[in-house]
XYZ file of C-alpha atoms in Angstrom:
613
model
C -213.819 -39.786 -190.201
C -212.774 -37.619 -187.265
C -213.979 -34.040 -187.912
C -211.634 -31.797 -185.899
C -213.764 -28.657 -186.204
C -216.893 -30.490 -185.062
C -215.085 -32.119 -182.145
C -213.684 -28.758 -181.040
C -217.244 -27.552 -180.475
C -217.881 -30.421 -178.055
C -214.937 -29.677 -175.749
C -215.996 -29.070 -172.114
C -214.942 -26.070 -170.026
C -213.339 -28.308 -167.388
C -209.824 -29.270 -166.331
C -208.319 -32.261 -168.036
C -205.721 -33.826 -170.293
C -205.806 -33.840 -174.107
C -204.122 -36.426 -176.339
C -203.162 -35.603 -179.935
C -202.852 -38.449 -182.465
C -201.575 -38.697 -186.040
C -203.183 -40.448 -189.028
C -201.951 -43.831 -187.758
C -203.471 -43.353 -184.325
C -200.045 -42.836 -182.710
C -199.990 -40.433 -179.757
C -197.761 -37.508 -180.743
C -198.528 -35.025 -177.948
C -200.029 -34.995 -174.459
C -200.924 -31.798 -172.621
C -202.999 -30.604 -169.694
C -205.418 -27.697 -169.497
C -207.239 -25.753 -166.806
C -210.036 -25.299 -169.361
C -209.937 -27.907 -172.130
C -212.211 -25.947 -174.457
C -209.928 -22.908 -174.538
C -206.574 -24.689 -174.634
C -207.230 -27.228 -177.390
C -208.960 -24.686 -179.640
C -205.862 -22.466 -179.567
C -203.898 -25.059 -181.538
C -206.255 -24.849 -184.526
C -206.721 -21.068 -184.747
C -205.282 -19.624 -187.953
C -204.341 -16.347 -186.244
C -202.257 -18.004 -183.506
C -198.520 -17.476 -183.827
C -197.193 -20.882 -182.862
C -193.488 -21.746 -182.732
C -192.246 -24.028 -185.566
C -192.397 -27.156 -183.428
C -196.077 -26.602 -182.578
C -196.873 -25.816 -186.214
C -195.257 -29.102 -187.260
C -197.202 -30.992 -184.601
C -200.584 -29.441 -185.485
C -200.076 -30.255 -189.180
C -199.880 -33.951 -188.254
C -202.887 -34.074 -185.895
C -205.687 -36.209 -187.350
C -207.675 -36.687 -184.168
C -207.604 -35.924 -180.473
C -209.214 -37.205 -177.322
C -209.440 -35.876 -173.805
C -209.911 -36.983 -170.214
C -211.784 -34.777 -167.748
C -210.553 -34.644 -164.133
C -211.642 -32.822 -160.980
C -208.678 -30.520 -160.427
C -205.614 -29.033 -162.052
C -203.330 -31.123 -159.812
C -205.035 -34.324 -160.984
C -204.599 -33.153 -164.590
C -200.893 -32.612 -163.974
C -200.454 -36.086 -162.459
C -202.341 -37.718 -165.335
C -200.334 -35.757 -167.909
C -197.045 -36.970 -166.355
C -198.217 -40.586 -166.367
C -199.413 -40.465 -169.991
C -196.190 -38.839 -171.218
C -194.230 -41.544 -169.439
C -196.446 -44.212 -171.020
C -196.632 -42.990 -174.630
C -193.364 -40.976 -174.947
C -194.984 -38.644 -177.533
C -192.751 -37.245 -180.276
C -193.618 -33.582 -179.691
C -193.384 -33.535 -175.899
C -190.110 -32.593 -174.259
C -188.741 -35.949 -173.122
C -185.968 -36.853 -170.719
C -183.753 -39.332 -172.522
C -183.189 -41.484 -169.456
C -185.301 -42.644 -166.550
C -182.517 -43.078 -164.059
C -182.848 -43.452 -160.324
C -179.966 -41.641 -158.684
C -177.872 -43.494 -156.094
C -178.149 -42.756 -152.373
C -176.311 -43.882 -149.252
C -178.649 -45.721 -146.916
C -177.932 -46.045 -143.184
C -180.218 -48.806 -141.872
C -181.127 -47.187 -138.551
C -184.238 -49.374 -138.614
C -181.978 -52.343 -137.720
C -180.517 -53.124 -134.290
C -176.994 -53.016 -135.718
C -177.177 -50.661 -138.739
C -175.295 -51.090 -141.997
C -174.293 -48.655 -144.765
C -175.583 -49.530 -148.229
C -175.861 -48.099 -151.726
C -179.431 -47.902 -152.975
C -181.440 -46.296 -155.765
C -184.755 -46.317 -153.924
C -185.812 -44.112 -151.030
C -188.474 -45.748 -148.884
C -190.258 -44.851 -145.665
C -188.701 -47.728 -143.721
C -187.032 -45.948 -140.805
C -183.624 -45.844 -142.470
C -181.773 -42.604 -143.131
C -180.868 -41.643 -146.707
C -178.153 -39.310 -147.979
C -178.024 -38.090 -151.563
C -178.743 -38.178 -154.388
C -175.206 -38.580 -155.704
C -174.407 -37.953 -159.360
C -172.920 -41.417 -159.898
C -172.551 -44.837 -158.335
C -168.792 -44.261 -158.295
C -169.220 -41.297 -155.917
C -171.319 -43.457 -153.570
C -168.867 -46.381 -153.677
C -165.952 -44.044 -152.996
C -167.707 -42.529 -149.978
C -168.659 -45.943 -148.554
C -165.075 -47.191 -149.016
C -163.829 -44.139 -147.102
C -166.308 -44.819 -144.289
C -165.232 -48.470 -144.089
C -161.629 -47.297 -143.656
C -162.582 -44.774 -140.987
C -165.014 -46.863 -138.948
C -165.052 -50.594 -137.998
C -168.444 -51.234 -139.589
C -170.493 -54.374 -140.003
C -170.661 -55.185 -143.729
C -172.284 -58.631 -143.653
C -176.013 -59.449 -143.960
C -176.329 -61.253 -140.622
C -179.462 -60.398 -138.705
C -178.487 -59.281 -135.223
C -179.028 -59.994 -132.382
C -180.603 -63.207 -133.741
C -177.357 -64.526 -135.297
C -174.936 -63.534 -132.510
C -172.437 -66.334 -131.808
C -173.672 -68.668 -134.546
C -170.534 -68.371 -136.693
C -166.890 -67.444 -136.324
C -165.855 -63.800 -136.773
C -164.939 -62.876 -140.346
C -161.600 -61.698 -141.752
C -162.598 -58.036 -141.282
C -162.592 -58.548 -137.505
C -159.041 -59.936 -137.549
C -157.990 -57.003 -139.766
C -159.536 -54.649 -137.176
C -162.061 -53.376 -139.728
C -165.102 -54.673 -137.812
C -166.042 -54.707 -134.122
C -167.618 -58.164 -134.544
C -171.111 -57.423 -133.222
C -171.904 -60.944 -134.481
C -169.787 -62.213 -131.545
C -171.175 -59.753 -129.017
C -167.915 -57.783 -129.194
C -169.741 -54.455 -128.909
C -173.055 -53.609 -127.312
C -175.957 -52.152 -129.244
C -175.802 -48.628 -127.764
C -172.070 -48.198 -128.461
C -172.517 -49.423 -132.023
C -175.498 -47.137 -132.683
C -173.591 -44.174 -131.236
C -170.898 -44.828 -133.847
C -173.600 -44.870 -136.554
C -174.872 -41.478 -135.360
C -171.357 -40.105 -135.890
C -171.396 -41.547 -139.381
C -174.742 -39.837 -140.090
C -173.292 -36.526 -138.941
C -170.284 -37.193 -141.154
C -172.516 -37.852 -144.193
C -174.407 -34.695 -143.313
C -171.195 -32.708 -143.725
C -170.200 -32.292 -140.056
C -166.566 -33.313 -140.404
C -164.936 -31.191 -137.685
C -166.251 -33.267 -134.764
C -164.893 -36.520 -136.199
C -161.555 -34.935 -137.142
C -161.138 -33.634 -133.551
C -161.927 -37.070 -132.069
C -159.410 -38.799 -134.346
C -156.786 -36.100 -133.667
C -157.079 -36.701 -129.910
C -156.621 -40.447 -130.495
C -153.642 -39.759 -132.791
C -151.912 -37.534 -130.214
C -152.560 -40.094 -127.489
C -151.046 -42.866 -129.627
C -148.006 -40.713 -130.357
C -147.477 -40.009 -126.643
C -147.548 -43.766 -125.998
C -144.973 -44.215 -128.795
C -147.473 -46.229 -130.856
C -146.393 -44.531 -134.053
C -147.977 -47.131 -136.321
C -151.425 -46.396 -134.891
C -150.751 -42.648 -134.940
C -149.835 -42.830 -138.648
C -153.014 -44.817 -139.387
C -155.113 -42.173 -137.597
C -153.280 -39.409 -139.464
C -154.193 -41.081 -142.746
C -157.838 -41.214 -141.634
C -157.824 -37.451 -141.039
C -156.317 -36.953 -144.492
C -159.091 -39.093 -146.059
C -161.800 -37.092 -144.294
C -160.330 -33.776 -145.415
C -160.031 -34.993 -148.984
C -163.692 -36.031 -148.969
C -164.835 -32.772 -147.362
C -162.977 -30.694 -149.955
C -164.802 -32.521 -152.747
C -168.113 -31.383 -151.235
C -167.827 -27.605 -151.195
C -170.211 -25.621 -149.013
C -172.626 -23.621 -151.159
C -174.823 -22.188 -148.398
C -174.433 -21.714 -144.674
C -178.072 -22.470 -143.821
C -177.347 -26.206 -144.477
C -180.729 -26.673 -146.198
C -181.539 -29.409 -148.708
C -182.422 -27.944 -152.085
C -182.152 -28.577 -155.809
C -180.914 -25.676 -157.934
C -182.071 -25.694 -161.553
C -180.493 -23.465 -164.192
C -180.452 -23.501 -167.962
C -178.815 -22.133 -171.099
C -180.234 -22.011 -174.614
C -178.425 -21.188 -177.844
C -180.014 -20.802 -181.271
C -181.097 -24.439 -181.463
C -180.763 -26.417 -178.242
C -181.518 -26.154 -174.540
C -179.438 -27.481 -171.644
C -180.956 -27.794 -168.167
C -178.562 -28.369 -165.264
C -179.535 -29.560 -161.761
C -177.274 -29.236 -158.724
C -178.190 -31.456 -155.746
C -177.403 -29.516 -152.559
C -177.710 -31.440 -149.292
C -176.846 -29.873 -145.936
C -175.435 -26.911 -147.834
C -173.042 -29.040 -149.909
C -173.122 -30.120 -153.536
C -173.432 -33.902 -153.577
C -173.876 -34.157 -157.330
C -175.200 -32.621 -160.495
C -176.900 -33.748 -163.660
C -177.584 -32.158 -167.024
C -180.171 -32.765 -169.723
C -179.863 -31.551 -173.318
C -183.026 -30.989 -175.343
C -182.176 -30.698 -179.021
C -184.351 -28.346 -181.045
C -186.071 -26.860 -177.975
C -184.377 -23.444 -177.892
C -187.277 -21.770 -179.730
C -189.809 -22.988 -177.156
C -191.070 -20.728 -174.382
C -188.552 -21.321 -171.577
C -191.202 -21.238 -168.830
C -193.061 -24.045 -170.613
C -189.865 -26.045 -171.181
C -188.777 -25.749 -167.540
C -192.252 -26.638 -166.309
C -192.303 -29.764 -168.493
C -188.804 -30.723 -167.383
C -189.640 -30.420 -163.677
C -192.784 -32.525 -164.025
C -190.888 -35.334 -165.732
C -187.723 -35.098 -163.661
C -189.423 -35.345 -160.273
C -191.387 -38.413 -161.281
C -188.051 -40.231 -161.774
C -186.129 -39.208 -158.634
C -186.768 -40.865 -155.291
C -186.113 -37.831 -153.114
C -187.494 -34.320 -153.494
C -186.032 -31.614 -151.226
C -188.239 -29.098 -149.476
C -187.024 -26.288 -151.775
C -186.422 -26.181 -155.530
C -184.607 -23.036 -156.671
C -185.235 -21.961 -160.265
C -183.526 -19.556 -162.640
C -186.838 -18.107 -163.865
C -190.573 -18.390 -163.368
C -192.378 -21.388 -164.815
C -195.894 -22.242 -165.920
C -198.150 -23.747 -163.245
C -195.679 -23.226 -160.387
C -198.408 -23.324 -157.731
C -199.957 -26.472 -159.185
C -196.571 -28.212 -159.444
C -195.766 -27.209 -155.851
C -199.063 -28.732 -154.638
C -198.464 -31.891 -156.680
C -194.941 -32.401 -155.323
C -196.131 -31.671 -151.782
C -198.918 -34.240 -152.041
C -196.610 -36.796 -153.653
C -193.840 -36.430 -151.043
C -195.924 -35.826 -147.911
C -194.349 -32.482 -146.979
C -194.416 -28.937 -148.336
C -192.251 -28.417 -151.422
C -191.555 -24.812 -152.402
C -190.569 -23.576 -155.866
C -188.558 -20.385 -155.587
C -187.018 -17.856 -157.985
C -184.529 -15.789 -155.928
C -184.233 -12.083 -156.661
C -181.198 -11.196 -154.544
C -178.578 -12.626 -152.218
C -176.460 -15.778 -152.291
C -179.080 -17.931 -154.009
C -178.991 -15.668 -157.066
C -175.239 -16.263 -157.279
C -175.762 -20.023 -156.983
C -178.363 -20.010 -159.770
C -175.966 -18.001 -161.940
C -173.243 -20.603 -161.276
C -175.560 -23.448 -162.320
C -176.558 -21.505 -165.460
C -172.878 -21.000 -166.346
C -172.319 -24.744 -165.954
C -175.275 -25.385 -168.265
C -173.708 -23.086 -170.888
C -170.345 -24.869 -170.630
C -172.022 -28.279 -170.830
C -173.989 -27.345 -173.951
C -170.897 -25.958 -175.684
C -168.932 -29.118 -174.882
C -171.828 -31.175 -176.248
C -171.731 -29.147 -179.477
C -167.961 -29.592 -179.733
C -168.343 -33.364 -179.406
C -170.986 -33.297 -182.132
C -168.657 -31.202 -184.291
C -165.811 -33.689 -183.876
C -168.166 -36.549 -184.662
C -169.054 -34.971 -188.008
C -172.562 -36.451 -188.376
C -174.248 -33.115 -187.665
C -172.144 -31.365 -190.307
C -172.865 -34.033 -192.925
C -176.613 -33.790 -192.406
C -176.486 -29.985 -192.328
C -174.538 -29.830 -195.606
C -177.017 -32.190 -197.223
C -179.893 -29.924 -196.151
C -178.004 -26.833 -197.402
C -177.648 -28.313 -200.897
C -181.318 -29.261 -200.911
C -182.615 -25.895 -199.648
C -180.569 -23.702 -202.006
C -180.903 -26.074 -204.964
C -177.148 -26.371 -205.448
C -175.745 -28.702 -208.087
C -173.195 -30.182 -205.694
C -172.064 -29.951 -202.097
C -169.827 -26.881 -201.606
C -166.384 -28.166 -200.647
C -165.266 -24.747 -199.378
C -167.506 -22.221 -197.630
C -166.160 -18.784 -196.696
C -168.033 -16.744 -194.112
C -167.530 -13.028 -193.390
C -168.453 -10.742 -190.489
C -167.619 -7.159 -189.455
C -166.768 -5.890 -185.964
C -165.981 -2.346 -184.865
C -165.730 -0.046 -181.869
C -167.592 2.962 -183.201
C -165.271 4.548 -185.731
C -162.169 2.678 -184.555
C -160.906 -0.909 -184.734
C -163.049 -1.680 -187.795
C -162.158 -5.255 -188.650
C -163.482 -8.250 -190.547
C -163.099 -11.990 -190.216
C -162.980 -14.650 -192.907
C -163.809 -18.094 -191.545
C -163.493 -21.189 -193.731
C -165.427 -24.461 -193.544
C -164.122 -27.266 -195.742
C -166.407 -30.271 -196.261
C -168.646 -28.894 -193.553
C -165.889 -28.677 -190.931
C -163.953 -25.609 -189.705
C -160.516 -25.255 -191.355
C -158.830 -22.913 -188.866
C -155.548 -22.740 -190.731
C -157.477 -21.023 -193.562
C -158.988 -18.267 -191.380
C -158.025 -14.683 -192.302
C -158.487 -11.313 -190.546
C -158.661 -7.816 -192.061
C -158.261 -4.337 -190.609
C -160.060 -1.695 -192.685
C -157.894 0.729 -194.631
C -160.414 2.814 -196.585
C -163.219 2.901 -193.982
C -162.822 5.263 -191.016
C -166.393 5.214 -189.668
C -169.043 2.613 -188.967
C -170.197 1.252 -192.332
C -170.944 -2.474 -192.494
C -171.692 -2.512 -196.223
C -168.544 -0.575 -197.133
C -166.439 -2.700 -194.773
C -167.802 -5.913 -196.284
C -167.024 -4.620 -199.782
C -163.450 -3.624 -198.868
C -162.855 -7.025 -197.228
C -164.096 -9.013 -200.223
C -162.250 -6.769 -202.683
C -158.943 -7.224 -200.853
C -159.449 -10.969 -200.440
C -160.435 -11.680 -204.078
C -158.050 -9.149 -205.602
C -155.199 -10.799 -203.667
C -156.295 -14.166 -205.105
C -156.141 -12.675 -208.619
C -152.636 -11.309 -208.066
C -151.385 -14.617 -206.684
C -152.735 -16.379 -209.771
C -151.204 -13.830 -212.139
C -147.828 -14.102 -210.357
C -148.005 -17.927 -210.308
C -147.665 -17.981 -206.526
C -147.706 -21.548 -205.246
C -149.750 -22.255 -202.114
C -150.695 -18.601 -201.741
C -152.665 -17.564 -198.661
C -155.623 -16.503 -200.806
C -155.279 -18.852 -203.790
C -158.094 -21.224 -202.800
C -161.455 -19.899 -203.963
C -164.831 -20.543 -202.304
C -167.732 -22.572 -203.667
C -170.150 -20.598 -201.467
C -169.794 -17.259 -199.672
C -171.841 -16.494 -196.539
C -172.079 -12.976 -195.134
C -173.470 -11.940 -191.760
C -176.632 -10.002 -192.592
C -179.646 -9.843 -194.854
C -180.461 -8.898 -198.437
C -178.619 -5.546 -198.398
C -175.419 -7.184 -197.171
C -175.716 -9.835 -199.898
C -176.237 -7.202 -202.614
C -173.268 -5.144 -201.383
C -171.030 -8.222 -201.463
C -172.332 -9.363 -204.866
C -171.452 -5.993 -206.419
C -167.756 -6.428 -205.551
C -167.687 -10.084 -206.590
C -169.135 -9.308 -210.025
C -166.850 -6.274 -210.551
C -163.835 -8.557 -210.062
C -165.216 -10.994 -212.628
C -166.272 -13.775 -210.284
C -169.625 -15.532 -210.090
C -169.650 -17.144 -206.654
C -172.857 -18.275 -205.012
C -173.550 -15.982 -202.056
C -176.055 -16.095 -199.201
C -176.777 -13.966 -196.139
C -177.118 -15.296 -192.578
C -179.968 -13.308 -191.000
C -180.753 -13.160 -187.271
C -183.962 -12.631 -185.298
C -184.646 -9.845 -182.786
C -182.932 -11.940 -180.093
C -179.744 -11.995 -182.203
C -180.046 -15.705 -182.997
C -179.611 -17.305 -186.412
C -182.998 -17.377 -188.125
C -182.782 -17.637 -191.923
C -180.698 -17.730 -195.096
C -181.090 -15.072 -197.802
C -180.292 -16.461 -201.263
C -181.183 -15.361 -204.802
C -183.641 -12.757 -203.457
C -185.484 -15.291 -201.289
C -185.386 -15.693 -197.503
C -185.495 -19.272 -196.205
C -186.616 -19.797 -192.609
C -184.340 -22.311 -190.870
C -186.169 -22.702 -187.564
C -187.918 -25.898 -188.668
C -184.757 -27.399 -190.213
C -182.627 -28.299 -187.189
C -179.629 -29.918 -188.967
C -179.164 -26.898 -191.251
C -179.905 -24.397 -188.473
C -177.187 -25.984 -186.317
C -174.659 -25.830 -189.157
C -175.376 -22.202 -190.114
C -175.452 -21.180 -186.422
C -172.031 -22.742 -185.892
C -170.603 -20.975 -188.957
C -172.143 -17.616 -188.005
C -171.079 -17.850 -184.347
C -167.544 -18.861 -185.278
C -167.233 -15.983 -187.763
C -168.540 -13.524 -185.191
C -166.162 -14.875 -182.519
C -163.078 -14.418 -184.710
C -164.077 -10.860 -185.676
C -164.840 -9.818 -182.089
C -161.607 -11.309 -180.731
C -159.562 -9.457 -183.357
C -161.384 -6.224 -182.540
C -160.725 -6.727 -178.819
C -157.048 -7.480 -179.436
C -156.560 -4.229 -181.377
C -158.525 -2.259 -178.802
C -156.395 -3.581 -175.943
C -153.247 -2.841 -177.935
C -154.423 0.751 -178.412
C -155.044 1.111 -174.694
C -151.717 -0.433 -173.718
C -149.314 1.868 -175.585
C -149.741 5.443 -176.769
C -148.134 8.914 -176.535
C -150.258 9.507 -173.452
C -147.899 7.245 -171.507
C -145.278 10.017 -171.685
C -147.466 12.532 -169.848
C -146.996 12.806 -166.084
C -150.167 11.917 -164.163
C -151.720 9.793 -166.935
C -152.076 6.179 -165.861
C -154.027 3.320 -167.406
C -157.407 4.460 -166.005
C -157.158 8.043 -167.278
C -155.690 6.869 -170.589
C -158.640 4.536 -171.186
C -161.101 7.258 -170.224
C -159.488 9.748 -172.650
C -159.388 7.297 -175.564
C -162.938 6.150 -174.907
C -164.132 9.786 -174.921
C -162.139 11.110 -177.893
C -161.802 7.783 -179.823
C -158.181 8.486 -180.860
C -154.972 10.208 -179.765
C -155.263 12.506 -182.827
C -158.552 13.877 -181.461
C -157.005 14.367 -178.007
C -154.227 16.448 -179.582
C -156.811 18.838 -181.079
C -158.807 19.238 -177.829
C -158.543 22.382 -175.699
C -158.345 22.425 -171.875
C -162.104 22.806 -171.413
C -162.851 19.834 -173.679
C -160.253 17.698 -171.884
C -161.893 18.457 -168.533
C -165.136 16.913 -169.796
C -163.528 13.489 -169.410
C -164.214 11.739 -166.120
C -161.123 11.857 -163.876
C -159.374 14.695 -165.765
C -158.915 17.752 -163.507
C -157.947 21.226 -164.704
C -154.354 20.577 -163.640
C -154.135 17.302 -165.623
C -155.924 18.899 -168.598
C -153.298 21.646 -168.730
C -150.484 19.047 -168.678
C -152.043 17.183 -171.596
C -152.629 20.379 -173.583
C -149.117 21.700 -172.939
C -147.551 18.327 -173.919
C -149.201 18.359 -177.364
C -148.898 22.104 -177.901
């Protein structure tokens, strides 16, 4: 039998890679360590506060082994290779091993060609990319074939010159027929240099050359040729507009940003070549939001750059990562030139990173929406909800409540409904507090539930058909912990109902963490299907409440008695309302108090005071 505690004592204080295995001998995790003895022991210390994923992994470890190496860079390389080989369950894994497409200009040949390839080799050719899809590459090559009379065949020149007749492309004036000696080598290679500049983003030179030819053709009354050249200019401009300039230094770099919600992580990569975005790619890691982001990004970079064929000289990151120096050395050794990892603190690069991060957020939300439409996530989440709370049956109707306020004004609540695990937006309801005039979440929750359930009672008593509040919930969820649940339960019981009720509690980072039910708190961080469902319900309830609050706040700012006072525009009106909270309070203020508001002079203060008095 493998004795973990005994084997921990034998660990060396050297760099290396450790391999965790389960009871069946299956590799479930691979990691690297600067000092094996310290790193591996940390997993089995009772006092260590590990995230849920690590706790789950450690509980399944039956044995481990390790490989000692000479340096941290060697450990990193070995770790990458072993992860690729074993695909361990508890490592962050890229779901595809794609090689991105590039455009290859075969400058290593006498008469170069333009090809699509997924491998970058040191063969004397020039490569442009990576592009985000083969379609983008094909589209660019098609445009180039229209613009330039290029050789597209596989004939080896000058060996095959004159051996066959010219092809159809020559007769269609889409090839200069180098196979017939129709163009000399230097002229042909000069054209290829123009193409390289074109692929590098230098469009103006080519546009000017074609414009001169177009004007010359027009002067000679060759309008057919002039129109063809005009169309070429249009094609170039269309292509250039699709590749927006992100930086004026025209450097090659990858920009990596991310966004994490309560459950999942999305990493987005923008490929910038010669200052232009040639493509982008995103990767979604489900259940990785609770991981340390520096560790997650570090793991992503190590795996990602073993799959791509080209690494730029600079990789721009949203935040610092583990082992940045080691990864930089590894990439530099692997690619044969210095690769820098950089986290910008100011300037244009910060804006670019923010843009990539925003794209990551949008991508993750769209991914969640697709999952929501699919319905499989909801079904699994509902199944886990029934199991966790010990319910007799799946709740067909869940009502969720949240409170939003602006201090002592715009105190509102939202009621969001999920039927069969899916949002039923036509059933949503919004409430503006009538009895609460100051911030009081418990009191607001009680008023909301009282009005909602009391209205249901009245509709039943009056035999109202299809009333707005007639449908009753099988489960009520409130935003908050035990105190919120108790406050809500008091109202429910007073009205004679006995609904099941649970609280949706958040962690210190304001992310869904647990469910409070029947006096118990159930941690959801290790139950991804249920955590996703409750997070969606809680976020949707919060969104509806906040939007209603904002709508009322904007309405208050837009129209008030202050509009009748000379000298009070939108800016001063907002400042006054923000300071005094209401027009009623402004009416009671004296001139000195009014002057305390930013932008209100003594003259304006007197006008306001005199208007209300």
